[in-house]
């Protein structure tokens, strides 16, 4: 199976963190059996988070923390996660990491004649300038985390959460509560998102897109400067 299946979203996040800590180039494509909402770790320190977490769990959407990302992201069987762990060349910028993962998703979807763009989408969950969009609707969100590994280089965990199928309607009130607790003004709305199952033929095997995503990500890793890969191997 190309896409690794974890029981809980927290298990997938933990695997990403372990690969990032190991400091070696790696790719991980995963989804979870159970549903949940992943939020930045900093939100766990906000007043009222414990009560919010209890209410979300009662609604069927337990909250889980991760070290990267700027907003709340629903996880479950309908979300495909692509994680790229890679050394970044000396002088690389955060924008280069976003271009790497957004470019991989774009290349994979172009094989199925689906054209993508990047940009912010009003009322999207975890909105940002580096959303992957189709027809001005959000298909995927991206985030990253870097740490230095010496000689002016950094290792990066670059992540994308791709909407494969729309989450159940029960998630939207919970997302609204989560974002309101963090000071958000605009509640996330379903209609500003698009899912892979709306864009790809119903008869297409899931492994076809999964394989295309992995190949596109591998291509980008291979095109990084060789000294970056050697630096990561020595870390």
XYZ file of N, CA and C in Angstrom, residues 117-220:
312
model
N -3.682 25.992 -8.714
C -3.004 27.255 -8.432
C -2.694 27.288 -6.937
N -2.085 28.369 -6.470
C -1.877 28.562 -5.038
C -2.441 29.912 -4.632
N -2.912 29.987 -3.393
C -3.421 31.261 -2.905
C -4.361 31.093 -1.733
N -4.642 32.205 -1.101
C -5.559 32.234 0.033
C -7.004 32.060 -0.445
N -7.824 31.441 0.391
C -9.243 31.243 0.106
C -10.030 31.678 1.336
N -10.811 32.725 1.201
C -11.584 33.229 2.332
C -12.532 32.161 2.858
N -12.533 31.974 4.176
C -13.394 31.021 4.886
C -12.940 29.574 4.735
N -11.720 29.358 4.250
C -11.168 28.005 4.239
C -10.587 27.687 5.614
N -10.617 26.421 5.999
C -9.954 26.064 7.258
C -8.443 26.209 7.086
N -7.767 26.644 8.143
C -6.308 26.821 8.131
C -5.863 27.544 6.865
N -6.468 28.686 6.608
C -6.198 29.401 5.369
C -4.784 29.971 5.358
N -4.209 30.069 4.166
C -2.881 30.641 4.019
C -2.586 30.916 2.562
N -1.498 31.643 2.327
C -1.137 32.030 0.963
C -0.708 30.842 0.118
N -0.328 29.733 0.766
C 0.160 28.567 0.027
C -0.821 27.410 0.074
N -2.110 27.730 0.034
C -3.098 26.692 -0.261
C -2.904 26.226 -1.703
N -3.176 24.956 -1.958
C -3.314 24.478 -3.332
C -4.801 24.564 -3.665
N -5.121 25.259 -4.743
C -6.521 25.506 -5.080
C -6.856 24.999 -6.481
N -8.137 24.708 -6.672
C -8.677 24.348 -7.982
C -9.964 25.157 -8.154
N -10.010 25.980 -9.180
C -11.190 26.810 -9.381
C -11.474 27.726 -8.211
N -10.403 28.250 -7.588
C -10.489 29.190 -6.460
C -11.084 28.552 -5.211
N -11.115 27.217 -5.161
C -11.512 26.515 -3.941
C -10.307 25.743 -3.396
N -10.244 25.616 -2.086
C -9.087 24.995 -1.453
C -9.142 23.478 -1.558
N -8.054 22.906 -2.075
C -7.897 21.459 -2.139
C -6.926 20.965 -1.075
N -5.895 21.721 -0.789
C -4.870 21.286 0.158
C -4.300 22.485 0.889
N -3.934 22.251 2.133
C -3.216 23.244 2.922
C -1.804 22.748 3.181
N -0.887 23.672 3.395
C 0.508 23.311 3.578
C 1.083 23.978 4.820
N 2.107 23.350 5.373
C 2.805 23.893 6.541
C 4.206 23.308 6.549
N 5.095 23.936 7.305
C 6.445 23.395 7.398
C 7.122 23.811 8.693
N 8.160 23.068 9.004
C 8.966 23.320 10.195
C 10.422 23.029 9.836
N 11.313 23.939 10.204
C 12.736 23.796 9.899
C 13.548 23.744 11.188
N 14.718 23.093 11.112
C 15.706 23.194 12.193
C 17.100 23.113 11.590
N 18.066 23.816 12.186
C 19.429 23.817 11.632
C 20.122 22.476 11.853
N 20.994 22.094 10.892
C 21.763 20.849 11.010
C 23.256 21.107 10.831
N 23.664 22.381 10.837
C 25.072 22.710 10.718
C 25.465 23.111 9.315
N 26.613 23.787 9.207
C 27.153 24.234 7.914
C 26.180 25.126 7.152
N 25.355 25.852 7.899
C 24.422 26.774 7.266
C 23.199 26.122 6.663
N 23.062 24.814 6.854
C 21.930 24.090 6.286
C 20.841 23.848 7.325
N 19.658 23.521 6.828
C 18.530 23.167 7.678
C 17.863 21.920 7.127
N 17.211 21.185 8.010
C 16.333 20.080 7.598
C 14.906 20.585 7.744
N 14.057 20.248 6.803
C 12.678 20.747 6.820
C 11.682 19.590 6.801
N 10.631 19.744 7.579
C 9.442 18.895 7.485
C 8.391 19.729 6.773
N 8.061 19.346 5.554
C 7.115 20.090 4.726
C 5.887 19.208 4.526
N 4.734 19.720 4.886
C 3.532 18.890 4.995
C 2.387 19.486 4.191
N 1.580 18.618 3.595
C 0.333 19.039 2.942
C -0.792 18.113 3.380
N -1.928 18.699 3.687
C -3.153 17.941 3.976
C -4.102 18.159 2.802
N -4.398 17.079 2.088
C -5.174 17.144 0.853
C -6.579 16.605 1.101
N -7.602 17.353 0.683
C -8.989 16.912 0.864
C -9.308 15.883 -0.220
N -9.353 14.614 0.171
C -9.702 13.549 -0.778
C -11.210 13.402 -0.904
N -11.907 13.572 0.218
C -13.377 13.553 0.255
C -13.806 14.530 1.339
N -14.890 15.220 1.121
C -15.347 16.198 2.113
C -15.627 15.512 3.450
N -15.207 16.127 4.550
C -15.499 15.546 5.862
C -16.983 15.636 6.174
N -17.473 14.827 7.118
C -18.888 14.898 7.502
C -19.278 16.309 7.943
N -20.555 16.625 7.763
C -21.045 17.969 8.077
C -20.838 18.346 9.535
N -20.719 17.356 10.404
C -20.558 17.635 11.833
C -19.269 18.370 12.157
N -18.300 18.389 11.226
C -17.020 19.022 11.534
C -17.099 20.542 11.520
N -18.002 21.103 10.713
C -17.962 22.548 10.508
C -18.317 23.344 11.753
N -19.341 22.985 12.516
C -19.574 23.721 13.766
C -18.401 23.617 14.737
N -17.739 22.462 14.765
C -16.598 22.296 15.669
C -15.435 23.164 15.217
N -15.162 23.155 13.902
C -14.099 24.016 13.379
C -14.376 25.479 13.698
N -15.627 25.892 13.583
C -15.990 27.284 13.889
C -15.695 27.614 15.341
N -16.020 26.697 16.241
C -15.749 26.916 17.660
C -14.248 26.971 17.939
N -13.507 26.075 17.297
C -12.063 26.038 17.499
C -11.416 27.338 17.031
N -11.810 27.816 15.864
C -11.210 29.039 15.340
C -11.676 30.270 16.117
N -12.914 30.276 16.576
C -13.401 31.403 17.368
C -12.617 31.499 18.679
N -12.304 30.356 19.270
C -11.539 30.345 20.518
C -10.143 30.917 20.315
N -9.625 30.800 19.084
C -8.292 31.319 18.766
C -8.340 32.742 18.221
N -9.526 33.360 18.221
C -9.651 34.734 17.767
C -10.052 34.892 16.312
N -10.407 33.772 15.647
C -10.824 33.855 14.253
C -12.157 34.557 14.098
N -12.322 35.265 12.996
C -13.547 36.021 12.746
C -14.463 35.293 11.780
N -13.891 34.720 10.723
C -14.687 34.075 9.678
C -14.773 32.572 9.928
N -15.962 32.019 10.136
C -16.078 30.570 10.323
C -15.735 29.824 9.041
N -15.004 28.717 9.120
C -14.726 27.926 7.914
C -16.023 27.388 7.308
N -16.075 27.339 5.950
C -17.274 26.898 5.263
C -16.932 25.796 4.263
N -17.801 24.805 4.166
C -17.575 23.665 3.283
C -17.459 24.073 1.829
N -18.293 25.004 1.378
C -18.405 25.280 -0.057
C -17.170 25.942 -0.655
N -16.224 26.404 0.151
C -15.016 27.007 -0.408
C -13.898 25.973 -0.553
N -14.227 24.707 -0.295
C -13.270 23.617 -0.452
C -13.692 22.706 -1.603
N -12.720 22.029 -2.177
C -12.985 21.051 -3.221
C -12.234 19.778 -2.862
N -12.804 18.630 -3.220
C -12.216 17.335 -2.875
C -11.774 16.591 -4.126
N -10.793 15.716 -3.933
C -10.305 14.920 -5.058
C -11.414 14.106 -5.707
N -12.365 13.618 -4.906
C -13.417 12.785 -5.493
C -14.372 13.586 -6.381
N -14.277 14.916 -6.360
C -15.020 15.749 -7.305
C -14.234 15.997 -8.591
N -12.920 15.804 -8.529
C -12.045 16.187 -9.632
C -11.585 15.018 -10.483
N -11.553 13.832 -9.900
C -10.993 12.664 -10.572
C -12.093 11.675 -10.935
N -11.890 10.861 -11.941
C -12.904 9.876 -12.328
C -13.226 8.922 -11.174
N -14.492 8.613 -11.016
C -14.920 7.746 -9.922
C -14.304 6.353 -10.033
N -14.040 5.915 -11.249
C -13.512 4.565 -11.451
C -11.999 4.488 -11.262
N -11.346 5.634 -11.045
C -9.891 5.627 -10.933
C -9.452 5.039 -9.599
N -8.499 4.141 -9.625
C -7.997 3.524 -8.403
C -7.247 4.562 -7.569
N -7.474 4.599 -6.253
C -6.763 5.565 -5.402
C -5.252 5.470 -5.535
N -4.739 4.266 -5.799
C -3.294 4.089 -5.892
C -2.687 4.883 -7.044
N -3.485 5.198 -8.063
C -2.952 5.944 -9.213
C -2.499 7.337 -8.783
N -3.352 8.048 -8.058
C -2.968 9.377 -7.593
C -1.884 9.284 -6.526
N -2.001 8.320 -5.634
C -0.992 8.177 -4.584
C 0.390 7.961 -5.189
N 0.453 7.109 -6.208
C 1.719 6.877 -6.889
C 2.235 8.134 -7.563
N 1.327 8.898 -8.175
C 1.731 10.134 -8.845
C 2.273 11.147 -7.843
N 1.660 11.238 -6.672
C 2.143 12.147 -5.637
C 3.545 11.766 -5.182
N 3.767 10.482 -4.943
C 5.072 10.036 -4.467
C 6.149 10.247 -5.531
N 5.818 9.962 -6.786
C 6.808 10.157 -7.847
C 7.170 11.631 -8.009
N 6.156 12.499 -7.941
C 6.423 13.932 -8.081
C 7.270 14.446 -6.923
N 6.985 13.970 -5.705
C 7.779 14.387 -4.550
C 9.208 13.860 -4.651
N 9.355 12.611 -5.086
C 10.693 12.032 -5.254
C 11.491 12.815 -6.290
N 10.852 13.225 -7.375
C 11.543 14.005 -8.400
C 12.133 15.274 -7.802
N 11.394 15.922 -6.937
C 11.873 17.170 -6.347
C 13.003 16.931 -5.349
